[in-house]
Coordinates of C-alpha atoms in Angstrom, one line a residue:
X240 CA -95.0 -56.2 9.9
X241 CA -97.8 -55.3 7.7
X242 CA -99.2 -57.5 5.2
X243 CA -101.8 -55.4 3.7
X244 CA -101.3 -55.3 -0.1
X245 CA -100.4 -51.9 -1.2
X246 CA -102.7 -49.9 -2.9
X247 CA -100.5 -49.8 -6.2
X248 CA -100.2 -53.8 -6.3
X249 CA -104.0 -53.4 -5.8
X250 CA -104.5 -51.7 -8.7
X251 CA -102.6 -53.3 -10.5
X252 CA -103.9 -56.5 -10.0
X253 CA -107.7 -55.2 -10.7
X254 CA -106.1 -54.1 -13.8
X255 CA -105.0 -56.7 -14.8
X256 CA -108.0 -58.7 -14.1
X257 CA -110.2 -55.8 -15.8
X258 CA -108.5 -55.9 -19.2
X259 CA -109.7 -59.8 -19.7
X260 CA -113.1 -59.6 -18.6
X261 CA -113.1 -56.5 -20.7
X262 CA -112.4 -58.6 -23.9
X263 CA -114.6 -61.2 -22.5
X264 CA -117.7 -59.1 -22.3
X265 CA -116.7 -57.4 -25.6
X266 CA -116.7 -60.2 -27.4
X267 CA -119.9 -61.4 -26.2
X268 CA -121.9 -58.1 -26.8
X269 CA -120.5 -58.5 -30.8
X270 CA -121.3 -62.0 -30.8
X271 CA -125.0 -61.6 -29.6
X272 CA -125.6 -58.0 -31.6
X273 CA -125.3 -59.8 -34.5
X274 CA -127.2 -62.3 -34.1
X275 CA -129.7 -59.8 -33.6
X276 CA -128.7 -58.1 -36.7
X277 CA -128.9 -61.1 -38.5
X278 CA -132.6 -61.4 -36.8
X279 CA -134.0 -58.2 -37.5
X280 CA -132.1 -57.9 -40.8
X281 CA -133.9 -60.4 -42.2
X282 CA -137.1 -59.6 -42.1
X283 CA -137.0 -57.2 -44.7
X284 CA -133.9 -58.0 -46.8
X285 CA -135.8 -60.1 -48.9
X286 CA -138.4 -57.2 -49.7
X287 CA -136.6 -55.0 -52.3
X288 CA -135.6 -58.7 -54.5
X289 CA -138.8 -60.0 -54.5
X290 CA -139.8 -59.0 -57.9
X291 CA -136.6 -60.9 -59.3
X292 CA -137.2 -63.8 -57.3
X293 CA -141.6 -63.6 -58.6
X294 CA -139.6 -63.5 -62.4
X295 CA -137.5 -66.5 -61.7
X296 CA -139.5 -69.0 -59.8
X297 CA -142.7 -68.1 -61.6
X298 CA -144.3 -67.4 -57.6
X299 CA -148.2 -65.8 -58.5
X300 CA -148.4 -62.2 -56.5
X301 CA -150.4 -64.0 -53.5
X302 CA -147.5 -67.0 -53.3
X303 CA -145.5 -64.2 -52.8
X304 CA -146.4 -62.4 -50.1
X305 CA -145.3 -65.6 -47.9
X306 CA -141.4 -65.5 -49.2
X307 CA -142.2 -63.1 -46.3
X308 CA -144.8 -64.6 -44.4
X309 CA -143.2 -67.4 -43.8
X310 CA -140.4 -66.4 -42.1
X311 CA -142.3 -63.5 -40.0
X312 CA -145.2 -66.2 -38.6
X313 CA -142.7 -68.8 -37.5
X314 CA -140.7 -66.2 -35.8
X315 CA -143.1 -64.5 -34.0
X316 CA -145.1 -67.6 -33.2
X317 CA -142.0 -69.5 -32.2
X318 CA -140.8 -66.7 -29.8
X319 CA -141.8 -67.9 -26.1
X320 CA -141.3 -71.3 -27.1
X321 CA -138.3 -70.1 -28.0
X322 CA -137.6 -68.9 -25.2
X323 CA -139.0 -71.0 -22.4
X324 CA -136.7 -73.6 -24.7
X325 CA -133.7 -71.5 -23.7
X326 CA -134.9 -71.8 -20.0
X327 CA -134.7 -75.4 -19.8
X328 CA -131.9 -76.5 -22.4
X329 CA -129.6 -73.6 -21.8
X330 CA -129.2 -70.3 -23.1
X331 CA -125.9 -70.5 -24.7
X332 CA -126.5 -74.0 -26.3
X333 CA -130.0 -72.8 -27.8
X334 CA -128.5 -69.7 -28.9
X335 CA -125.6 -72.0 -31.2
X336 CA -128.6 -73.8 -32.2
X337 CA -130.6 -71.4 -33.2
X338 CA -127.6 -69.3 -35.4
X339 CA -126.7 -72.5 -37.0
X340 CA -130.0 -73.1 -37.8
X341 CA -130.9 -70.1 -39.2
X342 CA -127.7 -70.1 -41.7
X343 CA -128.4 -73.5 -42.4
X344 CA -131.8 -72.5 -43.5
X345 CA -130.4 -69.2 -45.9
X346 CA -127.8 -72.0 -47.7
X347 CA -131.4 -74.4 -48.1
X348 CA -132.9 -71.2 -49.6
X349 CA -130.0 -70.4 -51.7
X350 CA -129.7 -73.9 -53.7
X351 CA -133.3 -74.1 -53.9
X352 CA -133.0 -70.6 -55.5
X353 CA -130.1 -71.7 -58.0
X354 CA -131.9 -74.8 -58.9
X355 CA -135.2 -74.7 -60.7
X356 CA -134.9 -78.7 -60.7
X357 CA -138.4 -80.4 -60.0
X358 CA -140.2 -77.3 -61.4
X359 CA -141.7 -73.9 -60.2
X360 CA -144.1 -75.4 -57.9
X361 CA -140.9 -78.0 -56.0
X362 CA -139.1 -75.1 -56.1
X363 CA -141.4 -72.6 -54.3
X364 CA -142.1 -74.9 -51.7
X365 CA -138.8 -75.6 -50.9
X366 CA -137.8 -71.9 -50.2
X367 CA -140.9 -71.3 -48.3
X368 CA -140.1 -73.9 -46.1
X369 CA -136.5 -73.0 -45.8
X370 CA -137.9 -69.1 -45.0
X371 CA -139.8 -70.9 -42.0
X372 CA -136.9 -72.5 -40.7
X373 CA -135.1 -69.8 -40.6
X374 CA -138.2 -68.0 -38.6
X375 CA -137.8 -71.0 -36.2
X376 CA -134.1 -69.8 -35.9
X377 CA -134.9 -66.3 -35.7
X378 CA -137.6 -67.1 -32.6
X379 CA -134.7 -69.3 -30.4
X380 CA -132.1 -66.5 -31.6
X381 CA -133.8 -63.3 -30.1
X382 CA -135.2 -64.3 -26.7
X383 CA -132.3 -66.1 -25.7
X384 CA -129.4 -63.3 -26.9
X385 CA -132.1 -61.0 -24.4
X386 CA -131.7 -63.5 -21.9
X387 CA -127.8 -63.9 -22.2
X388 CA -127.5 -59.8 -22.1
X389 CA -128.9 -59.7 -18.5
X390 CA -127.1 -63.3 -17.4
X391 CA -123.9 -62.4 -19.0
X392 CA -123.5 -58.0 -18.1
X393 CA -123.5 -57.5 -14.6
X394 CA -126.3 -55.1 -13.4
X395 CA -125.5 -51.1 -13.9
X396 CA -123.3 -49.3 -17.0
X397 CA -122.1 -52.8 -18.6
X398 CA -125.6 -54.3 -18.8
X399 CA -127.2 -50.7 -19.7
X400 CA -124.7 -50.0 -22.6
X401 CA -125.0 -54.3 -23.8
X402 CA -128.6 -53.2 -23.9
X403 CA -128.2 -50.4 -25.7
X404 CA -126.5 -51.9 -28.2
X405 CA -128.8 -54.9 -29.1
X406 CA -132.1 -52.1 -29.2
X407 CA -129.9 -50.2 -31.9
X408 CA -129.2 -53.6 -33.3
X409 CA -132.8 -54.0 -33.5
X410 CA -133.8 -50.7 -34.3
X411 CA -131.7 -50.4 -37.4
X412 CA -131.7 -54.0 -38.6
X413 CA -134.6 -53.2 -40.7
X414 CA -133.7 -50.3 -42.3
X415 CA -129.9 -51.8 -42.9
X416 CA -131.9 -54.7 -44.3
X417 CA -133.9 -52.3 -46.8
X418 CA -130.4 -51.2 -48.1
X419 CA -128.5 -54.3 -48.2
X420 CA -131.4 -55.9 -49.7
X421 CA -131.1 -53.4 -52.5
X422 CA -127.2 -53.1 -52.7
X423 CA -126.8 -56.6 -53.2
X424 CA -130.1 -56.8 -55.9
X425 CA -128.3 -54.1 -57.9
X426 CA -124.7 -55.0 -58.0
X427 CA -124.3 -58.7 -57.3
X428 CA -127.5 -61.2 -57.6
X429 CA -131.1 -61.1 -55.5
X430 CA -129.8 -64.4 -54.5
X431 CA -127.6 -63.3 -52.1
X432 CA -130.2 -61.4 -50.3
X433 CA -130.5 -65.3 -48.8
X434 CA -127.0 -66.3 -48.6
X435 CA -124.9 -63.0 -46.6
X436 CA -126.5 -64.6 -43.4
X437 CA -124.8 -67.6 -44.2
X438 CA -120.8 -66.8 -43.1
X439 CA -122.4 -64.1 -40.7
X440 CA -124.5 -66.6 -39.2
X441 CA -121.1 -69.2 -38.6
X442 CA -118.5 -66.8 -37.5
X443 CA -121.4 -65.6 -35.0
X444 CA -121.5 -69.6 -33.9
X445 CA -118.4 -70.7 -33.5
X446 CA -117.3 -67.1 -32.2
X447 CA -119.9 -68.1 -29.6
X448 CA -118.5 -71.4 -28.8
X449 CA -115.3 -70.4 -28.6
X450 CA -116.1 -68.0 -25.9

């Protein structure tokens, strides 16, 4: 007698194994597109709220400039550190680090915002240091989610469409950012400009972690 699986019980069985690892790479392509989002995002969300944050914290036009500056030098000095950092201590775990960093840095910004405590001067320094550490976020964040595209999709349509996905992610961050910035200026307060990363940047974590 033959044992040979039938070709209908094969399928099925691929099927059924399919559907899971479906979810499971799913989930993982929302997770790290995101984090790019997040990335990308913020880097110019700030822009469009920086005359309201110059009226409230008193910042002169040059002090200004590094409310960006700030978080675009540690990012893109960070980045193969970053990386090379992912190598060693593992993708996955630097990733978490990196997204709870970064949120942890937008809530420091936020209650340095809402607090003129200490004086103008305190308080500038505080959310320019907070803007780095979210750049030193930002630069574990985006080589590693690269890293866990190509270790994660295997090689051919699933890793082709994962990357296709985090360049639109990075593509359109900016402009997205450029909007949100001046959606949230408008209608709510130029502080949260600093603080919508903050429950992004957790779900995105423990979403992670839970995968």
């Amino acid at each position: 007698m033959s044992t040979t699986q039938p070709a209908t019980g094969r399928a099925a069985a691929g099927g059924a194994v399919a559907g899971p690892v479906r979810r499971h790479l799913g989930l993982a392509l929302a997770v790290i597109a995101t984090a790019q989002l997040m990335v990308v995002l913020d880097a110019t969300i700030v822009n469009v709220a920086l005359p309201d944050v110059q009226r409230a914290l008193g910042f002169s036009g040059t002090g200004l400039e590094w409310v960006v500056n700030a978080y675009a030098l540690t990012f893109g000095g960070l980045l193969l550190l970053g990386g090379r950092a992912g190598d060693i201590l593992g993708r996955r775990r630097m990733f978490i680090a990196g997204i709870i960093l970064f949120s942890l840095a937008s809530l420091a910004s936020l209650a340095s915002l809402a607090s003129l405590a200490g004086g103008f001067a305190t308080t500038q320094a505080w959310l320019l240091a907070a803007r780095a550490a979210q750049g030193v976020g930002a630069a574990v964040i985006a080589p590693t989610a690269l890293a866990l595209i190509t270790t994660t999709f295997p090689e051919g349509p699933p890793r082709n469409r994962a990357m296709g996905v985090y360049s639109a992610m990075s593509i359109g961050g900016a402009a997205v950012g450029l909007m949100a910035g001046g959606l949230l200026t408008t209608y709510l307060s130029w502080r949260w400009v600093l603080f919508v990363n903050v429950p992004i940047g957790i779900a995105a974590a423990l979403s992670r972690r839970g995968h």
